[in-house]
Short mmCIF file of C-alpha atoms in Angstrom, two decimals:
data_model
loop_
_atom_site.label_atom_id
_atom_site.label_comp_id
_atom_site.label_asym_id
_atom_site.label_seq_id
_atom_site.Cartn_x
_atom_site.Cartn_y
_atom_site.Cartn_z
CA MET C 1 67.68 41.55 -65.57
CA ALA C 2 64.88 43.65 -64.08
CA MET C 3 62.74 41.65 -61.71
CA LYS C 4 59.18 41.18 -62.82
CA GLN C 5 56.22 42.09 -60.62
CA LYS C 6 53.90 39.66 -62.33
CA ILE C 7 54.22 36.56 -64.48
CA ARG C 8 51.60 34.62 -66.35
CA ILE C 9 51.75 30.82 -66.19
CA GLY C 10 49.40 28.65 -68.22
CA CYS C 11 48.69 24.95 -67.83
CA GLY C 12 47.99 23.24 -71.15
CA ALA C 13 47.80 19.60 -70.09
CA GLY C 14 46.76 17.88 -66.88
CA PHE C 15 47.56 14.29 -67.81
CA SER C 16 49.42 12.30 -70.43
CA GLY C 17 46.44 11.81 -72.71
CA ASP C 18 45.05 15.33 -72.35
CA ARG C 19 43.68 17.26 -75.33
CA LEU C 20 46.27 19.03 -77.50
CA GLU C 21 44.23 22.04 -78.61
CA PRO C 22 43.89 24.00 -75.31
CA ALA C 23 47.69 24.32 -75.01
CA ILE C 24 47.84 25.69 -78.55
CA VAL C 25 45.14 28.25 -77.69
CA LEU C 26 47.09 29.25 -74.56
CA ALA C 27 50.35 29.62 -76.51
CA GLU C 28 48.63 31.54 -79.29
CA LYS C 29 46.36 33.91 -77.38
CA GLY C 30 47.20 33.57 -73.69
CA GLU C 31 50.01 36.15 -73.55
CA LEU C 32 51.91 33.68 -71.41
CA ASP C 33 55.37 33.88 -69.92
CA TYR C 34 55.38 30.17 -69.12
CA LEU C 35 53.45 27.17 -70.39
CA ILE C 36 53.35 24.03 -68.25
CA LEU C 37 52.35 20.61 -69.54
CA GLU C 38 51.78 18.12 -66.70
CA CYS C 39 51.72 14.65 -68.22
CA LEU C 40 52.69 12.09 -65.58
CA ALA C 41 50.28 10.05 -63.46
CA GLU C 42 51.34 7.62 -60.74
CA ARG C 43 51.92 4.72 -63.09
CA THR C 44 52.91 6.54 -66.31
CA ILE C 45 56.67 6.34 -65.63
CA ALA C 46 56.59 2.59 -64.99
CA LEU C 47 54.91 2.08 -68.36
CA ALA C 48 57.42 4.45 -70.00
CA GLN C 49 60.27 2.52 -68.40
CA LYS C 50 59.03 -0.61 -70.18
CA ARG C 51 59.14 1.24 -73.52
CA LYS C 52 62.67 2.47 -72.75
CA LEU C 53 63.83 -1.10 -72.06
CA GLN C 54 62.57 -2.13 -75.50
CA ASP C 55 64.14 0.92 -77.21
CA PRO C 56 66.67 3.15 -75.38
CA THR C 57 65.74 6.14 -77.57
CA LYS C 58 62.14 5.98 -76.25
CA GLY C 59 60.60 6.20 -72.79
CA TYR C 60 59.43 9.82 -73.03
CA ASP C 61 55.75 10.72 -73.37
CA PRO C 62 54.17 9.10 -76.46
CA LEU C 63 52.44 12.38 -77.37
CA LEU C 64 55.65 14.45 -77.11
CA GLU C 65 56.21 14.70 -80.87
CA ARG C 66 52.63 15.79 -81.60
CA ARG C 67 52.55 18.34 -78.77
CA ILE C 68 55.98 19.85 -79.53
CA GLU C 69 55.53 19.97 -83.32
CA SER C 70 52.43 22.13 -82.98
CA LEU C 71 53.63 24.22 -80.04
CA LEU C 72 57.26 24.98 -80.87
CA PRO C 73 56.73 27.74 -83.48
CA LEU C 74 54.25 29.47 -81.13
CA LEU C 75 56.61 29.24 -78.15
CA ILE C 76 59.39 30.88 -80.14
CA GLN C 77 57.18 33.48 -81.80
CA ASN C 78 55.62 34.55 -78.50
CA ASN C 79 58.73 34.09 -76.35
CA ILE C 80 57.14 31.56 -73.99
CA ARG C 81 59.16 29.14 -71.89
CA LEU C 82 57.85 25.59 -71.64
CA ILE C 83 58.23 23.37 -68.58
CA THR C 84 56.97 19.81 -68.88
CA ASN C 85 57.44 16.40 -67.28
CA MET C 86 56.98 14.71 -70.67
CA GLY C 87 60.49 13.30 -70.24
CA ALA C 88 58.88 10.50 -68.22
CA ALA C 89 61.43 7.66 -68.01
CA ASN C 90 63.87 9.28 -70.44
CA PRO C 91 64.15 13.12 -70.28
CA ILE C 92 67.44 13.11 -72.23
CA ALA C 93 65.93 11.23 -75.18
CA GLY C 94 62.92 13.57 -74.93
CA ALA C 95 65.20 16.63 -75.11
CA GLN C 96 67.01 15.17 -78.13
CA LYS C 97 63.68 14.54 -79.84
CA ILE C 98 62.65 18.18 -79.21
CA LEU C 99 65.93 19.35 -80.75
CA GLU C 100 65.35 17.12 -83.77
CA ILE C 101 61.87 18.65 -84.23
CA ALA C 102 63.32 22.18 -83.92
CA GLN C 103 65.97 21.44 -86.54
CA LYS C 104 63.33 20.08 -88.90
CA GLN C 105 61.32 23.26 -88.42
CA GLY C 106 64.42 25.44 -88.90
CA LEU C 107 64.19 26.86 -85.38
CA SER C 108 66.91 27.54 -82.79
CA ILE C 109 66.20 26.45 -79.25
CA LYS C 110 67.91 25.65 -75.96
CA VAL C 111 66.49 22.66 -74.13
CA GLY C 112 67.28 21.58 -70.56
CA ALA C 113 66.73 17.98 -69.52
CA VAL C 114 66.21 17.52 -65.77
CA TYR C 115 66.95 14.03 -64.49
CA GLY C 116 68.26 12.21 -61.45
CA ASP C 117 64.80 11.07 -60.39
CA ASP C 118 65.48 7.53 -61.62
CA VAL C 119 66.83 5.77 -58.52
CA PHE C 120 66.10 2.22 -59.61
CA GLU C 121 69.77 1.20 -59.19
CA ASN C 122 69.89 2.59 -55.63
CA VAL C 123 66.76 0.97 -54.28
CA SER C 124 67.18 -2.20 -52.28
CA PRO C 125 64.40 -4.77 -52.85
CA GLU C 126 64.48 -5.30 -49.09
CA THR C 127 63.24 -1.74 -48.38
CA LEU C 128 59.84 -1.79 -46.73
CA ALA C 129 57.02 -0.32 -48.82
CA ILE C 130 54.93 2.30 -47.02
CA GLU C 131 51.62 0.82 -48.17
CA THR C 132 52.30 -2.84 -47.36
CA ASN C 133 54.98 -2.59 -44.66
CA GLU C 134 56.65 -5.51 -46.43
CA PRO C 135 59.85 -5.68 -48.55
CA LEU C 136 59.40 -4.30 -52.09
CA SER C 137 60.44 -7.66 -53.53
CA LYS C 138 57.28 -9.21 -52.06
CA SER C 139 55.07 -6.99 -54.25
CA GLY C 140 56.44 -8.48 -57.47
CA GLU C 141 59.22 -8.03 -60.03
CA LEU C 142 60.38 -4.39 -59.74
CA ILE C 143 60.54 -2.38 -62.96
CA SER C 144 61.03 1.26 -61.98
CA ALA C 145 61.78 3.58 -59.06
CA ASN C 146 61.45 7.34 -59.47
CA ALA C 147 61.76 10.03 -56.84
CA TYR C 148 59.46 13.03 -56.87
CA LEU C 149 62.02 15.83 -57.34
CA GLY C 150 61.35 19.44 -56.36
CA VAL C 151 62.26 22.72 -58.02
CA GLU C 152 66.08 22.42 -57.91
CA GLY C 153 66.83 20.96 -61.34
CA ILE C 154 64.25 23.16 -63.07
CA LEU C 155 65.75 26.25 -61.39
CA SER C 156 69.24 25.41 -62.70
CA ALA C 157 67.83 24.96 -66.20
CA LEU C 158 65.98 28.29 -65.97
CA GLN C 159 69.17 30.03 -64.83
CA ALA C 160 70.97 28.48 -67.81
CA ASP C 161 68.39 30.15 -70.10
CA ALA C 162 66.79 26.96 -71.39
CA GLN C 163 63.58 27.89 -73.19
CA ILE C 164 62.22 24.35 -72.92
CA ILE C 165 62.70 22.29 -69.80
CA ILE C 166 61.80 18.64 -69.90
CA THR C 167 61.86 16.58 -66.73
CA GLY C 168 61.24 13.09 -65.49
CA ARG C 169 59.35 12.66 -62.23
CA VAL C 170 58.89 16.01 -60.49
CA ALA C 171 56.16 16.85 -57.98
CA ASP C 172 53.41 18.47 -60.06
CA PRO C 173 53.25 21.81 -58.16
CA SER C 174 57.05 22.17 -58.45
CA LEU C 175 56.69 22.60 -62.23
CA PHE C 176 54.78 25.84 -61.46
CA LEU C 177 56.67 26.95 -58.35
CA ALA C 178 60.08 26.93 -60.09
CA PRO C 179 59.35 29.82 -62.49
CA MET C 180 57.89 31.88 -59.62
CA ILE C 181 61.09 31.42 -57.57
CA HIS C 182 63.19 32.21 -60.64
CA GLU C 183 61.33 35.35 -61.71
CA PHE C 184 60.66 36.86 -58.28
CA SER C 185 64.01 35.85 -56.73
CA TRP C 186 62.20 34.11 -53.88
CA THR C 187 64.46 32.22 -51.49
CA THR C 188 63.59 28.55 -51.28
CA ASN C 189 63.61 28.60 -47.48
CA ASP C 190 60.86 31.25 -47.38
CA TYR C 191 58.32 28.54 -46.70
CA ASP C 192 55.27 30.79 -46.71
CA LEU C 193 56.10 31.83 -50.28
CA MET C 194 56.81 28.19 -51.19
CA GLY C 195 53.39 27.34 -49.73
CA LYS C 196 51.63 30.08 -51.71
CA GLY C 197 53.31 29.07 -54.96
CA THR C 198 52.46 25.43 -54.29
CA VAL C 199 48.78 26.32 -53.79
CA ILE C 200 48.75 28.10 -57.17
CA GLY C 201 50.51 25.15 -58.80
CA HIS C 202 48.04 22.72 -57.27
CA LEU C 203 45.10 24.75 -58.56
CA LEU C 204 46.54 24.76 -62.10
CA GLU C 205 48.14 21.33 -62.39
CA CYS C 206 45.07 19.42 -63.57
CA ALA C 207 44.43 21.97 -66.33
CA GLY C 208 40.72 21.61 -67.24
CA HIS C 209 39.85 20.67 -63.65
CA ILE C 210 39.60 24.36 -62.73
CA THR C 211 37.85 25.50 -65.92
CA GLY C 212 34.83 23.21 -65.71
CA GLY C 213 36.23 19.79 -66.56
CA TYR C 214 35.41 17.01 -64.04
CA PHE C 215 32.90 19.57 -62.73
CA ALA C 216 30.04 20.14 -65.15
CA ASP C 217 26.62 18.82 -64.17
CA PRO C 218 23.84 19.98 -66.50
CA ILE C 219 21.31 20.04 -63.65
CA LYS C 220 23.21 21.70 -60.81
CA LYS C 221 26.47 23.00 -62.27
CA PRO C 222 25.88 23.84 -65.93
CA VAL C 223 28.98 24.83 -67.91
CA GLU C 224 28.86 26.42 -71.35
CA ASN C 225 30.78 25.37 -74.46
CA MET C 226 32.45 22.31 -72.94
CA ASP C 227 33.44 21.23 -76.46
CA LYS C 228 35.83 24.21 -76.56
CA LEU C 229 36.94 23.91 -72.92
CA GLY C 230 39.81 26.29 -72.28
CA HIS C 231 42.71 25.47 -69.98
CA PRO C 232 43.71 27.90 -67.22
CA PHE C 233 46.41 30.45 -66.65
CA ALA C 234 47.38 32.39 -63.53
CA ASP C 235 48.73 35.88 -63.17
CA VAL C 236 51.10 35.35 -60.28
CA PHE C 237 52.33 38.35 -58.28
CA GLU C 238 55.61 38.66 -56.38
CA ASP C 239 53.80 38.49 -53.02
CA GLY C 240 52.55 34.98 -53.90
CA SER C 241 48.97 35.92 -54.66
CA ALA C 242 47.42 35.11 -58.02
CA ILE C 243 44.44 35.58 -60.30
CA ILE C 244 43.34 32.46 -62.14
CA SER C 245 41.52 32.82 -65.44
CA LYS C 246 41.34 31.42 -68.97
CA VAL C 247 41.61 32.71 -72.54
CA GLU C 248 38.63 34.81 -73.60
CA GLY C 249 36.33 33.03 -76.02
CA THR C 250 37.21 29.52 -74.83
CA GLY C 251 34.56 27.30 -73.27
CA GLY C 252 34.22 26.41 -69.62
CA VAL C 253 34.14 28.50 -66.47
CA VAL C 254 36.51 29.58 -63.69
CA ASN C 255 34.51 30.35 -60.57
CA LEU C 256 34.52 29.84 -56.81
CA GLN C 257 33.03 26.38 -57.18
CA THR C 258 35.61 25.07 -59.66
CA ALA C 259 38.43 26.59 -57.58
CA LYS C 260 37.19 25.11 -54.28
CA GLU C 261 36.78 21.66 -55.82
CA GLN C 262 40.28 21.77 -57.24
CA LEU C 263 41.95 23.18 -54.11
CA LEU C 264 40.79 20.09 -52.18
CA TYR C 265 41.37 17.57 -54.98
CA GLU C 266 43.53 14.60 -53.87
CA VAL C 267 44.45 16.38 -50.63
CA ILE C 268 45.04 13.88 -47.83
CA ASN C 269 45.60 16.49 -45.11
CA PRO C 270 44.86 20.14 -45.93
CA HIS C 271 46.98 21.35 -42.99
CA GLU C 272 50.02 19.51 -44.33
CA TYR C 273 50.31 19.10 -48.09
CA TYR C 274 53.68 17.44 -48.69
CA THR C 275 55.87 18.30 -51.67
CA PRO C 276 59.69 18.10 -51.97
CA ASP C 277 59.78 21.93 -51.63
CA VAL C 278 57.51 22.64 -48.67
CA ILE C 279 54.82 21.28 -46.39
CA ALA C 280 52.02 23.63 -47.44
CA ASP C 281 48.95 24.61 -45.45
CA PHE C 282 45.85 24.85 -47.65
CA THR C 283 43.54 25.82 -44.78
CA THR C 284 44.92 29.37 -44.82
CA VAL C 285 43.93 29.96 -48.45
CA TYR C 286 41.26 32.48 -49.45
CA LEU C 287 39.47 32.41 -52.79
CA LYS C 288 37.50 35.34 -54.19
CA GLU C 289 35.56 35.83 -57.39
CA ILE C 290 36.71 39.22 -58.70
CA GLY C 291 35.29 39.11 -62.21
CA GLU C 292 33.91 36.82 -64.87
CA ASP C 293 36.19 33.77 -65.01
CA GLN C 294 38.55 35.40 -62.53
CA ILE C 295 39.44 33.91 -59.17
CA GLN C 296 41.81 35.66 -56.82
CA VAL C 297 43.93 33.37 -54.64
CA THR C 298 45.48 34.78 -51.47
CA GLY C 299 46.87 33.30 -48.28
CA GLY C 300 48.43 29.89 -48.15
CA THR C 301 51.36 29.22 -45.85
CA GLY C 302 54.01 26.59 -45.35
CA LYS C 303 56.67 25.05 -43.17
CA ALA C 304 60.06 23.43 -43.80
CA LYS C 305 60.24 20.80 -46.52
CA PRO C 306 60.42 17.14 -45.53
CA PRO C 307 63.90 15.57 -45.08
CA THR C 308 63.10 12.75 -47.50
CA TYR C 309 61.99 12.29 -51.09
CA LYS C 310 58.99 10.14 -51.90
CA VAL C 311 59.84 7.42 -54.42
CA SER C 312 57.26 5.57 -56.52
CA VAL C 313 58.24 2.00 -57.25
CA GLY C 314 56.61 0.17 -60.15
CA TYR C 315 56.26 -3.62 -60.14
CA LYS C 316 54.68 -6.32 -62.27
CA ALA C 317 51.47 -7.02 -60.36
CA PHE C 318 49.32 -9.45 -62.37
CA TYR C 319 47.42 -9.96 -65.61
CA LEU C 320 43.87 -8.66 -65.62
CA GLY C 321 41.37 -10.73 -67.58
CA GLU C 322 37.99 -9.17 -68.35
CA GLY C 323 34.86 -10.15 -70.22
CA GLU C 324 31.55 -8.33 -70.77
CA ILE C 325 28.15 -9.37 -72.11
CA ALA C 326 24.87 -7.43 -72.36
CA TYR C 327 21.22 -8.30 -71.67
CA ALA C 328 18.22 -6.06 -72.44
CA GLY C 329 14.43 -6.07 -72.16
CA ALA C 330 12.25 -8.14 -69.84
CA SER C 331 14.17 -9.91 -67.05
CA ALA C 332 17.47 -8.36 -68.20
CA LEU C 333 18.84 -8.08 -64.65
CA ASP C 334 17.67 -11.62 -63.74
CA ARG C 335 19.33 -13.07 -66.81
CA ALA C 336 22.53 -11.12 -66.16
CA GLN C 337 22.53 -12.39 -62.57
CA LEU C 338 22.05 -15.96 -63.77
CA ALA C 339 24.99 -15.46 -66.13
CA GLY C 340 27.02 -14.07 -63.21
CA GLU C 341 26.23 -17.14 -61.08
CA ILE C 342 27.19 -19.49 -63.90
CA ILE C 343 30.46 -17.68 -64.50
CA GLU C 344 31.30 -17.66 -60.81
CA LYS C 345 30.84 -21.43 -60.58
CA ARG C 346 32.89 -22.02 -63.72
CA LEU C 347 35.76 -19.64 -62.91
CA LYS C 348 36.04 -19.24 -59.15
CA PRO C 349 38.04 -22.44 -58.55
CA GLN C 350 40.80 -21.19 -60.85
CA PHE C 351 40.46 -17.45 -60.13
CA PRO C 352 39.89 -16.82 -56.41
CA GLU C 353 40.12 -13.05 -56.97
CA LEU C 354 37.15 -12.65 -59.26
CA ARG C 355 34.88 -9.63 -59.53
CA ILE C 356 31.37 -9.72 -61.00
CA ASP C 357 29.72 -6.39 -61.80
CA TYR C 358 26.25 -5.57 -63.09
CA ILE C 359 26.75 -2.42 -65.15
CA GLY C 360 23.56 -0.40 -65.05
CA SER C 361 22.71 -1.50 -61.53
CA SER C 362 25.52 -1.53 -58.96
CA ALA C 363 28.85 -1.82 -60.77
CA ILE C 364 30.30 1.65 -60.51
CA HIS C 365 29.69 2.55 -56.86
CA ARG C 366 29.69 -1.14 -55.82
CA THR C 367 26.28 -0.40 -54.28
CA ASN C 368 23.14 1.46 -55.37
CA PHE C 369 22.02 2.63 -51.95
CA GLY C 370 18.88 0.48 -52.16
CA ASN C 371 17.70 1.98 -55.44
CA THR C 372 15.31 -0.73 -56.67
CA SER C 373 14.31 0.73 -60.03
CA ILE C 374 14.49 -1.94 -62.73
CA PRO C 375 16.96 -1.12 -65.48
CA TYR C 376 15.96 -1.81 -69.11
CA GLU C 377 19.39 -3.10 -69.96
CA ILE C 378 22.32 -4.55 -68.02
CA ARG C 379 25.89 -5.38 -68.91
CA LEU C 380 27.62 -8.13 -66.99
CA ARG C 381 31.31 -7.53 -66.41
CA VAL C 382 33.67 -10.18 -65.08
CA ALA C 383 37.22 -9.33 -63.98
CA GLY C 384 39.89 -11.53 -62.44
CA LYS C 385 43.56 -11.67 -61.60
CA ALA C 386 45.88 -14.17 -63.28
CA SER C 387 49.61 -14.76 -63.16
CA ASN C 388 50.05 -14.90 -66.96
CA SER C 389 48.26 -13.60 -70.03
CA SER C 390 46.98 -16.95 -71.33
CA ASP C 391 45.28 -17.69 -68.02
CA ALA C 392 43.85 -14.16 -67.97
CA ALA C 393 42.38 -14.76 -71.43
CA LEU C 394 40.29 -17.64 -70.02
CA ILE C 395 38.07 -15.13 -68.23
CA GLY C 396 36.96 -13.37 -71.42
CA GLU C 397 36.68 -16.71 -73.20
CA GLU C 398 34.31 -18.06 -70.53
CA VAL C 399 32.17 -14.92 -70.85
CA GLU C 400 32.15 -15.26 -74.62
CA ALA C 401 30.99 -18.88 -74.25
CA LEU C 402 27.84 -17.55 -72.56
CA TYR C 403 26.58 -16.84 -76.10
CA THR C 404 25.73 -20.54 -76.47
CA ASN C 405 26.10 -21.84 -72.91
CA GLY C 406 24.33 -19.14 -70.91
CA PRO C 407 21.00 -17.32 -70.46
CA ALA C 408 18.77 -16.16 -73.33
CA GLY C 409 19.52 -13.07 -75.34
CA GLY C 410 23.12 -12.36 -74.32
CA GLY C 411 25.04 -10.21 -76.79
CA GLY C 412 27.83 -7.72 -77.43
CA VAL C 413 30.68 -9.65 -75.84
CA ARG C 414 34.02 -7.88 -75.43
CA LYS C 415 37.09 -9.44 -73.84
CA TYR C 416 40.36 -7.92 -72.68
CA VAL C 417 43.70 -8.93 -71.24
CA THR C 418 45.85 -6.23 -69.64
CA GLU C 419 49.22 -6.48 -67.92
CA VAL C 420 48.85 -4.58 -64.66
CA ILE C 421 51.71 -2.55 -63.22
CA GLY C 422 51.34 -1.81 -59.51
CA ILE C 423 52.86 1.09 -57.60
CA VAL C 424 54.13 1.23 -54.03
CA SER C 425 56.14 3.97 -52.33
CA ILE C 426 59.23 4.34 -50.21
CA LEU C 427 61.07 7.34 -48.77
CA LEU C 428 64.72 8.10 -49.57
CA ASP C 429 67.03 10.49 -47.80
CA ARG C 430 67.76 13.75 -49.66
CA LYS C 431 71.50 13.06 -49.76
CA ASP C 432 70.86 9.89 -51.82
CA ILE C 433 69.32 11.83 -54.70
CA GLN C 434 71.02 14.42 -56.93
CA PRO C 435 68.86 16.34 -59.43
CA LYS C 436 70.90 16.90 -62.63
CA VAL C 437 70.55 19.05 -65.72
CA GLN C 438 71.89 18.52 -69.24
CA LEU C 439 71.56 21.26 -71.86
CA PHE C 440 71.02 20.81 -75.59
CA GLU C 441 71.12 23.57 -78.18
CA CYS C 442 70.58 24.05 -81.89
CA MET W 1 16.08 15.62 -49.96
CA LYS W 2 19.48 14.45 -51.13
CA LEU W 3 22.76 16.14 -50.25
CA TYR W 4 23.06 16.63 -54.02
CA GLU W 5 20.47 19.43 -53.81
CA ILE W 6 22.55 21.70 -51.56
CA ALA W 7 26.19 20.76 -52.10
CA HIS W 8 28.73 19.61 -54.68
CA SER W 9 31.74 17.35 -54.34
CA ARG W 10 34.89 16.21 -56.14
CA ALA W 11 36.54 12.83 -55.60
CA GLY W 12 40.30 12.31 -55.58
CA ASP W 13 42.57 9.34 -54.93
CA LYS W 14 45.98 8.63 -53.40
CA GLY W 15 46.77 4.94 -53.40
CA ASN W 16 43.91 3.21 -51.60
CA THR W 17 42.69 6.46 -50.01
CA LEU W 18 39.69 8.36 -51.35
CA THR W 19 39.19 12.08 -50.83
CA LEU W 20 35.76 13.67 -51.09
CA SER W 21 35.21 17.39 -50.80
CA LEU W 22 31.79 18.68 -49.76
CA ILE W 23 31.01 22.24 -50.80
CA PRO W 24 27.65 23.93 -50.19
CA TYR W 25 26.21 25.99 -53.06
CA ASN W 26 25.27 28.63 -50.47
CA GLU W 27 28.17 29.47 -48.20
CA SER W 28 25.61 30.15 -45.46
CA ASP W 29 24.88 26.40 -45.41
CA TYR W 30 28.45 25.63 -44.32
CA SER W 31 27.67 25.64 -40.59
CA ILE W 32 24.69 23.30 -41.09
CA LEU W 33 26.90 20.88 -43.01
CA CYS W 34 29.51 21.10 -40.24
CA SER W 35 26.99 20.12 -37.59
CA THR W 36 25.11 17.46 -39.56
CA ILE W 37 27.49 15.76 -41.98
CA THR W 38 29.89 14.22 -39.49
CA ALA W 39 32.60 11.68 -40.26
CA GLU W 40 30.46 9.02 -38.50
CA ILE W 41 27.43 9.72 -40.68
CA VAL W 42 29.52 9.59 -43.85
CA LYS W 43 31.16 6.36 -42.67
CA LYS W 44 27.70 4.82 -42.21
CA HIS W 45 26.46 6.10 -45.58
CA LEU W 46 29.53 4.78 -47.44
CA SER W 47 29.76 1.51 -45.48
CA ALA W 48 29.50 -0.56 -48.70
CA ILE W 49 32.41 1.36 -50.23
CA VAL W 50 34.83 2.51 -47.50
CA SER W 51 36.19 -0.09 -45.10
CA GLY W 52 38.73 2.10 -43.29
CA GLU W 53 38.68 5.20 -41.12
CA ILE W 54 37.16 8.48 -42.33
CA ILE W 55 38.66 11.77 -41.16
CA ARG W 56 36.80 15.06 -41.69
CA TYR W 57 38.64 18.35 -42.16
CA GLU W 58 36.94 21.73 -41.86
CA LEU W 59 38.03 24.60 -44.13
CA PRO W 60 36.10 27.63 -42.88
CA ASN W 61 37.97 30.10 -45.16
CA ILE W 62 36.47 28.45 -48.21
CA HIS W 63 33.32 27.14 -46.49
CA SER W 64 34.10 23.55 -47.40
CA LEU W 65 34.54 20.13 -45.80
CA LEU W 66 36.94 17.39 -46.83
CA PHE W 67 36.49 13.70 -46.05
CA VAL W 68 39.58 11.51 -46.28
CA CYS W 69 38.54 7.86 -46.51
CA GLN W 70 41.01 5.02 -46.02
CA HIS W 71 40.73 1.57 -47.62
CA ALA W 72 38.16 2.83 -50.07
CA LEU W 73 39.38 1.78 -53.52
CA LEU W 74 39.74 -2.04 -53.44
CA GLY W 75 43.51 -1.71 -53.29
CA GLY W 76 43.84 1.51 -55.26
CA VAL W 77 44.04 2.72 -58.82
CA THR W 78 46.86 0.50 -59.99
CA THR W 79 45.70 -2.92 -58.79
CA SER W 80 41.93 -2.71 -58.19
CA LEU W 81 39.58 -4.98 -60.14
CA ALA W 82 36.81 -2.37 -60.02
CA ILE W 83 35.62 -0.57 -63.15
CA ASP W 84 36.27 2.85 -61.66
CA THR W 85 39.72 2.13 -60.27
CA HIS W 86 40.31 5.77 -59.23
CA GLY W 87 36.96 6.13 -57.51
CA LYS W 88 36.34 9.24 -59.62
CA THR W 89 32.58 8.63 -59.59
CA LEU W 90 32.33 8.40 -55.81
CA SER W 91 31.60 12.11 -55.26
CA TYR W 92 28.09 11.27 -56.43
CA ALA W 93 27.89 8.38 -53.94
CA LEU W 94 28.40 10.91 -51.13
CA LEU W 95 25.78 13.25 -52.64
CA GLU W 96 23.23 10.37 -52.61
CA MET W 97 22.92 10.83 -48.85
CA GLU W 98 19.38 11.66 -47.68
CA ILE W 99 19.29 14.73 -45.44
#
């Protein structure tokens, strides 16, 4: 196989619930070599694990069927390889589902499932969590433990000619780095190249984040045609530089501002960005606007990968009870505050961890920096922790009772009960974790 | 004048840690931001939100600053009782700063 000098990698989803259409546009018109769908947030796997426990054929991403049904014919027609972490808690069942969809559509496909991230059986409840410095068992009943894998499993699947690769937990940038290593025959201990590829992956992994999503501000940062927001692709070169752009005719913008915001997004230390493949240095990156919707990325360096894998452990934390009620017109804030005081007196004895927010005044930032303008309308929100769902329901019920037992003119009550899954982390030695690949074909 | 007039920001979260970038619209304003928007000043401005340490990183290649704020998200995205559990709105709290 002749080595390529350039590959084009698109990112068509940046979280589990992301829009479906931009990936279709990328597959249709993007002239891609690879399409990546990044669909796993911190807690997504723990929730998927719960679905798998109820039904062993589930536990992959709930949107998998819809995404694959619309994308599969385009992937085959345009010879695009798909890499996605939509396997969530059950990559094998996800791969089987993809095969089933292909058979229904009369298409032939080779799918690689990457797993080995699920280390729930190997994790001792006595291990100290990084965040709490206490044994995991103290956090609550444990329900999942998944290691952030690197490129290894994906590379094996690429070498085995899988056109679709579906993984469980993999570090987001690794989904992008793997095809670069594969196509350019990079060695995985060339840490500067691993760093460069990781930078490109990080810039792409949140999809719309670099094309104007989570960015647009009509006053200071106007973005056109947000309703048709395109998702990004990168032309990656064998030296580890790249040009990031989007499909012509889509909405949004790729410029220096969107790229800078995304480069620093969720970065805890820009000198040392940890992934299972490399410790990358983002401070050595240069960004340059070289055309309309075209950002050139150069630089980026790295040093040897960490000796451990990070493992996210999901646990049953508590039940969240919430209730909301609205007040509007004269004395809206005063009436909402009176309602808040009443609720606090009624609920605090039973719910010591109670939060009272005044939406429209100081709820979102938990302060308003002394802004004393009087809002026309206010929504009171009450939230509290409970150990079971029937206790949690009492919070919304008490807010609802404000209709007839609270201040004048309260309306629009909504109440919610949510089971909350918490996440803590531990580190596991590399030798304790074996990435694995299983191939499926039809 | 508010910081909002001369710079933009994006908020990110990792557990209970909040990250806030600070990016001047004019790259020539980078050195002024470096000398005026210190970690101490941000810590004071965000005192109602961030209870832990704030570390500032300088990225001269891209003319940007990054503030990493510990104990900023009432326990973090998975277990916070706040409305905005991620702290995604907090970029605009930073930009409220009077300069």
